[in-house]
CSV table of N, CA and C in Angstrom, one decimal:
chain,number,residue,atom,x,y,z
A,1,MET,N,211.7,225.7,229.5
A,1,MET,CA,212.6,226.7,229.1
A,1,MET,C,214.0,226.1,229.2
A,2,LEU,N,214.8,226.3,228.1
A,2,LEU,CA,216.1,225.8,228.0
A,2,LEU,C,217.1,227.0,227.7
A,3,GLU,N,218.3,226.9,228.2
A,3,GLU,CA,219.3,227.9,228.0
A,3,GLU,C,220.7,227.3,227.8
A,4,ARG,N,221.5,228.0,227.0
A,4,ARG,CA,222.8,227.6,226.7
A,4,ARG,C,223.7,228.9,226.6
A,5,ASN,N,225.0,228.7,227.0
A,5,ASN,CA,226.0,229.7,226.8
A,5,ASN,C,226.6,229.5,225.5
A,6,VAL,N,226.7,230.5,224.6
A,6,VAL,CA,227.2,230.4,223.3
A,6,VAL,C,228.3,231.5,223.0
A,7,LYS,N,229.4,231.1,222.4
A,7,LYS,CA,230.4,232.1,222.0
A,7,LYS,C,230.1,232.4,220.5
A,8,ILE,N,230.1,233.7,220.2
A,8,ILE,CA,229.9,234.1,218.8
A,8,ILE,C,231.1,233.7,218.0
A,9,GLY,N,230.9,232.9,217.0
A,9,GLY,CA,232.0,232.4,216.1
A,9,GLY,C,232.0,233.0,214.8
A,10,LEU,N,230.9,233.7,214.4
A,10,LEU,CA,230.8,234.3,213.1
A,10,LEU,C,231.9,235.3,212.9
A,11,LYS,N,232.5,235.2,211.7
A,11,LYS,CA,233.7,236.1,211.4
A,11,LYS,C,233.4,237.6,211.5
A,12,GLU,N,232.2,238.0,211.1
A,12,GLU,CA,231.9,239.5,211.2
A,12,GLU,C,231.1,239.8,212.5
A,13,GLY,N,230.9,238.7,213.3
A,13,GLY,CA,230.0,238.9,214.4
A,13,GLY,C,228.5,239.0,214.0
A,14,LEU,N,227.7,239.5,214.8
A,14,LEU,CA,226.2,239.4,214.5
A,14,LEU,C,225.8,240.9,214.0
A,15,GLN,N,226.3,241.2,212.8
A,15,GLN,CA,226.1,242.5,212.2
A,15,GLN,C,225.4,242.4,210.9
A,16,SER,N,224.7,243.3,210.4
A,16,SER,CA,224.0,243.4,209.1
A,16,SER,C,223.5,242.1,208.6
A,17,LYS,N,224.1,241.5,207.6
A,17,LYS,CA,223.6,240.3,206.9
A,17,LYS,C,223.5,239.1,207.9
A,18,PRO,N,224.6,238.8,208.7
A,18,PRO,CA,224.4,237.7,209.6
A,18,PRO,C,223.3,237.9,210.6
A,19,ALA,N,223.1,239.2,211.1
A,19,ALA,CA,222.1,239.5,212.0
A,19,ALA,C,220.7,239.2,211.4
A,20,ALA,N,220.5,239.6,210.1
A,20,ALA,CA,219.3,239.4,209.4
A,20,ALA,C,219.0,237.9,209.3
A,21,GLN,N,220.1,237.2,208.9
A,21,GLN,CA,219.9,235.7,208.8
A,21,GLN,C,219.5,235.0,210.1
A,22,PHE,N,220.2,235.5,211.2
A,22,PHE,CA,219.9,235.0,212.5
A,22,PHE,C,218.4,235.2,212.9
A,23,VAL,N,218.0,236.5,212.7
A,23,VAL,CA,216.6,236.8,213.1
A,23,VAL,C,215.6,236.1,212.2
A,24,GLU,N,215.9,235.9,210.9
A,24,GLU,CA,215.0,235.1,210.0
A,24,GLU,C,214.9,233.7,210.5
A,25,LYS,N,216.1,233.1,210.9
A,25,LYS,CA,216.1,231.7,211.4
A,25,LYS,C,215.3,231.7,212.8
A,26,ALA,N,215.5,232.6,213.6
A,26,ALA,CA,214.8,232.6,214.9
A,26,ALA,C,213.3,232.7,214.7
A,27,ASN,N,212.9,233.4,213.7
A,27,ASN,CA,211.4,233.6,213.4
A,27,ASN,C,210.8,232.3,212.8
A,28,THR,N,211.6,231.3,212.5
A,28,THR,CA,211.0,230.1,212.0
A,28,THR,C,210.5,229.2,213.1
A,29,PHE,N,210.8,229.6,214.4
A,29,PHE,CA,210.4,228.8,215.6
A,29,PHE,C,209.3,229.5,216.3
A,30,SER,N,208.4,228.7,216.9
A,30,SER,CA,207.3,229.3,217.7
A,30,SER,C,207.7,229.7,219.1
A,31,SER,N,208.8,229.1,219.6
A,31,SER,CA,209.3,229.5,220.9
A,31,SER,C,209.7,230.9,221.0
A,32,ASN,N,209.6,231.5,222.2
A,32,ASN,CA,210.1,232.8,222.6
A,32,ASN,C,211.6,232.6,222.7
A,33,ILE,N,212.4,233.4,222.0
A,33,ILE,CA,213.9,233.3,222.0
A,33,ILE,C,214.5,234.6,222.4
A,34,THR,N,215.4,234.5,223.4
A,34,THR,CA,216.1,235.7,223.8
A,34,THR,C,217.6,235.5,223.9
A,35,LEU,N,218.4,236.5,223.8
A,35,LEU,CA,219.8,236.5,224.1
A,35,LEU,C,220.0,237.4,225.3
A,36,ILE,N,221.0,237.0,226.1
A,36,ILE,CA,221.3,237.9,227.2
A,36,ILE,C,222.8,238.1,227.2
A,37,ARG,N,223.2,239.3,227.3
A,37,ARG,CA,224.6,239.7,227.3
A,37,ARG,C,224.8,240.8,228.3
A,38,ASN,N,225.7,240.6,229.3
A,38,ASN,CA,225.9,241.6,230.3
A,38,ASN,C,224.6,242.1,231.0
A,39,GLU,N,223.7,241.1,231.3
A,39,GLU,CA,222.4,241.4,231.9
A,39,GLU,C,221.4,242.1,231.0
A,40,LYS,N,221.8,242.4,229.8
A,40,LYS,CA,220.8,243.0,228.8
A,40,LYS,C,220.1,242.0,228.0
A,41,VAL,N,218.8,242.0,228.1
A,41,VAL,CA,217.9,241.0,227.4
A,41,VAL,C,217.6,241.5,226.0
A,42,ILE,N,217.9,240.7,225.0
A,42,ILE,CA,217.7,241.0,223.6
A,42,ILE,C,216.7,240.1,222.9
A,43,ALA,N,215.7,240.6,222.3
A,43,ALA,CA,214.7,239.7,221.6
A,43,ALA,C,215.3,239.2,220.3
A,44,ALA,N,215.5,237.9,220.2
A,44,ALA,CA,216.2,237.3,219.1
A,44,ALA,C,215.4,237.4,217.8
A,45,LYS,N,214.1,237.8,217.9
A,45,LYS,CA,213.3,237.9,216.7
A,45,LYS,C,213.2,239.3,216.2
A,46,SER,N,214.0,240.2,216.8
A,46,SER,CA,213.9,241.6,216.5
A,46,SER,C,215.3,242.1,215.8
A,47,ILE,N,215.2,242.4,214.6
A,47,ILE,CA,216.4,242.8,213.9
A,47,ILE,C,217.1,244.0,214.5
A,48,MET,N,216.3,245.0,215.0
A,48,MET,CA,216.8,246.2,215.6
A,48,MET,C,217.5,245.8,216.9
A,49,GLY,N,216.9,245.0,217.7
A,49,GLY,CA,217.5,244.6,219.0
A,49,GLY,C,218.8,243.8,218.8
A,50,VAL,N,218.8,242.9,217.8
A,50,VAL,CA,220.0,242.1,217.6
A,50,VAL,C,221.1,243.0,217.1
A,51,MET,N,220.9,243.9,216.1
A,51,MET,CA,221.9,244.7,215.6
A,51,MET,C,222.4,245.7,216.6
A,52,ALA,N,221.5,246.2,217.4
A,52,ALA,CA,221.9,247.2,218.5
A,52,ALA,C,222.8,246.6,219.5
A,53,ALA,N,222.7,245.2,219.7
A,53,ALA,CA,223.6,244.6,220.7
A,53,ALA,C,225.0,244.5,220.3
A,54,ALA,N,225.3,244.7,219.0
A,54,ALA,CA,226.7,244.7,218.5
A,54,ALA,C,227.5,243.6,219.0
A,55,LEU,N,227.1,242.4,218.7
A,55,LEU,CA,227.7,241.2,219.2
A,55,LEU,C,228.9,240.8,218.2
A,56,THR,N,230.1,240.9,218.7
A,56,THR,CA,231.3,240.7,217.9
A,56,THR,C,231.9,239.3,218.1
A,57,PRO,N,232.8,238.9,217.2
A,57,PRO,CA,233.3,237.5,217.4
A,57,PRO,C,234.0,237.3,218.8
A,58,GLY,N,233.7,236.2,219.4
A,58,GLY,CA,234.3,235.9,220.7
A,58,GLY,C,233.4,236.3,221.8
A,59,THR,N,232.4,237.1,221.6
A,59,THR,CA,231.4,237.5,222.6
A,59,THR,C,230.6,236.3,223.1
A,60,GLU,N,230.5,236.2,224.4
A,60,GLU,CA,229.7,235.1,225.0
A,60,GLU,C,228.3,235.7,225.3
A,61,VAL,N,227.3,234.9,224.9
A,61,VAL,CA,225.9,235.3,225.2
A,61,VAL,C,225.2,234.1,225.8
A,62,LYS,N,224.1,234.3,226.5
A,62,LYS,CA,223.2,233.2,226.9
A,62,LYS,C,222.0,233.2,226.0
A,63,LEU,N,221.8,232.1,225.4
A,63,LEU,CA,220.7,231.9,224.4
A,63,LEU,C,219.6,231.1,225.1
A,64,ILE,N,218.4,231.7,225.2
A,64,ILE,CA,217.3,231.1,225.9
A,64,ILE,C,216.1,230.9,225.0
A,65,ALA,N,215.5,229.7,225.0
A,65,ALA,CA,214.3,229.4,224.2
A,65,ALA,C,213.2,228.8,225.2
A,66,ASP,N,212.0,229.3,225.0
A,66,ASP,CA,210.9,228.8,225.8
A,66,ASP,C,209.7,228.6,224.9
A,67,GLY,N,209.3,227.3,224.8
A,67,GLY,CA,208.2,227.0,223.9
A,67,GLY,C,208.2,225.5,223.5
A,68,SER,N,207.3,225.2,222.6
A,68,SER,CA,207.1,223.8,222.2
A,68,SER,C,208.3,223.3,221.3
A,69,ASP,N,209.0,224.1,220.7
A,69,ASP,CA,210.2,223.7,219.8
A,69,ASP,C,211.5,224.3,220.4
A,70,GLU,N,211.6,224.5,221.7
A,70,GLU,CA,212.7,225.1,222.3
A,70,GLU,C,214.1,224.4,222.0
A,71,GLU,N,214.0,223.1,222.1
A,71,GLU,CA,215.3,222.3,221.9
A,71,GLU,C,215.8,222.5,220.4
A,72,LYS,N,214.9,222.3,219.5
A,72,LYS,CA,215.2,222.5,218.1
A,72,LYS,C,215.7,223.9,217.8
A,73,ALA,N,215.1,224.9,218.4
A,73,ALA,CA,215.5,226.3,218.2
A,73,ALA,C,216.9,226.5,218.8
A,74,LEU,N,217.2,226.0,220.0
A,74,LEU,CA,218.5,226.2,220.6
A,74,LEU,C,219.6,225.5,219.7
A,75,ASP,N,219.3,224.3,219.3
A,75,ASP,CA,220.3,223.5,218.5
A,75,ASP,C,220.6,224.3,217.2
A,76,SER,N,219.6,224.8,216.5
A,76,SER,CA,219.8,225.5,215.2
A,76,SER,C,220.5,226.8,215.4
A,77,LEU,N,220.0,227.6,216.4
A,77,LEU,CA,220.6,228.9,216.6
A,77,LEU,C,222.0,228.9,217.2
A,78,GLU,N,222.2,227.9,218.1
A,78,GLU,CA,223.6,227.8,218.6
A,78,GLU,C,224.6,227.4,217.5
A,79,LYS,N,224.2,226.5,216.6
A,79,LYS,CA,225.0,226.1,215.5
A,79,LYS,C,225.3,227.4,214.6
A,80,PHE,N,224.3,228.1,214.3
A,80,PHE,CA,224.4,229.3,213.5
A,80,PHE,C,225.4,230.3,214.1
A,81,LEU,N,225.2,230.6,215.4
A,81,LEU,CA,226.1,231.6,216.1
A,81,LEU,C,227.5,231.2,216.3
A,82,SER,N,227.8,229.9,216.5
A,82,SER,CA,229.1,229.4,216.8
A,82,SER,C,229.9,229.0,215.6
A,83,THR,N,229.3,228.9,214.4
A,83,THR,CA,230.1,228.5,213.2
A,83,THR,C,230.8,229.7,212.6
A,84,PRO,N,232.1,229.6,212.4
A,84,PRO,CA,232.9,230.7,211.8
A,84,PRO,C,232.5,231.0,210.4
């Protein structure tokens, strides 16, 4: 299991289209992927969970991946979340 702290850099935050793109990207990995914000655990492969979290620009989250491709998953998803 690997984890990283990531600051949301997306201009609109993780809402609607960016949220769908993030979930689609997360689903390309076999690892179990979660986000944690303020002790709330969010399933990164769930569009409803990601959108309900209302992650705005500048929000810090913990990104956790556990599985055979965890490092690739974290690298890819961290880049997606932190890029403006």
